[in-house]
Amino acid sequence: MSKTVLLERIKLKQKDMYMKAENLGFTHPSVIRCSQELDTLLNRYQGLKAM
């Protein structure tokens, strides 16, 4: 996956997480799952950046 595509997915996941947190609260399982998915995307991006 290219850096550009990955960055776009990161931005979308951030927006999704913020909206869920606003509506459901920060500790809702859906928000936590979204946060973990965002962490995975960020780790992948860091891995690409290091190359």
Coordinates of C-alpha atoms in Angstrom, one line a residue:
M1 CA 0.0 0.0 0.0
S2 CA 1.4 3.4 -0.9
K3 CA 2.0 6.1 1.7
T4 CA -0.6 8.4 0.1
V5 CA -3.3 5.7 0.3
L6 CA -2.3 4.9 3.9
L7 CA -2.4 8.5 4.9
E8 CA -5.9 8.9 3.5
R9 CA -7.0 5.8 5.4
I10 CA -5.5 7.3 8.6
K11 CA -7.4 10.5 8.1
L12 CA -10.7 8.7 7.5
K13 CA -10.2 6.5 10.5
Q14 CA -9.4 9.5 12.8
K15 CA -12.6 11.2 11.7
D16 CA -14.6 8.1 12.3
M17 CA -13.1 7.6 15.7
Y18 CA -13.7 11.3 16.7
M19 CA -17.4 11.0 15.6
K20 CA -17.9 7.8 17.5
A21 CA -16.2 9.2 20.6
E22 CA -18.4 12.3 20.5
N23 CA -21.6 10.2 20.2
L24 CA -20.8 7.2 22.3
G25 CA -18.1 8.3 24.7
F26 CA -14.4 7.5 24.8
T27 CA -14.7 4.2 26.5
H28 CA -17.3 2.6 24.3
P29 CA -16.1 -0.7 22.7
S30 CA -16.7 0.7 19.2
V31 CA -14.4 3.7 19.9
I32 CA -11.7 1.5 21.4
R33 CA -11.8 -0.9 18.4
C34 CA -11.6 2.1 16.1
S35 CA -8.6 3.4 18.1
Q36 CA -6.8 0.1 17.8
E37 CA -7.4 0.0 14.0
L38 CA -6.0 3.5 13.8
D39 CA -2.9 2.4 15.8
T40 CA -2.4 -0.4 13.3
L41 CA -2.6 2.0 10.4
L42 CA -0.2 4.4 12.1
N43 CA 2.3 1.6 12.8
R44 CA 2.1 0.5 9.2
Y45 CA 2.8 4.1 8.1
Q46 CA 5.8 4.3 10.5
G47 CA 7.1 1.1 9.0
L48 CA 6.9 2.5 5.5
K49 CA 8.4 5.8 6.5
A50 CA 11.5 4.0 8.0
M51 CA 12.2 2.3 4.7

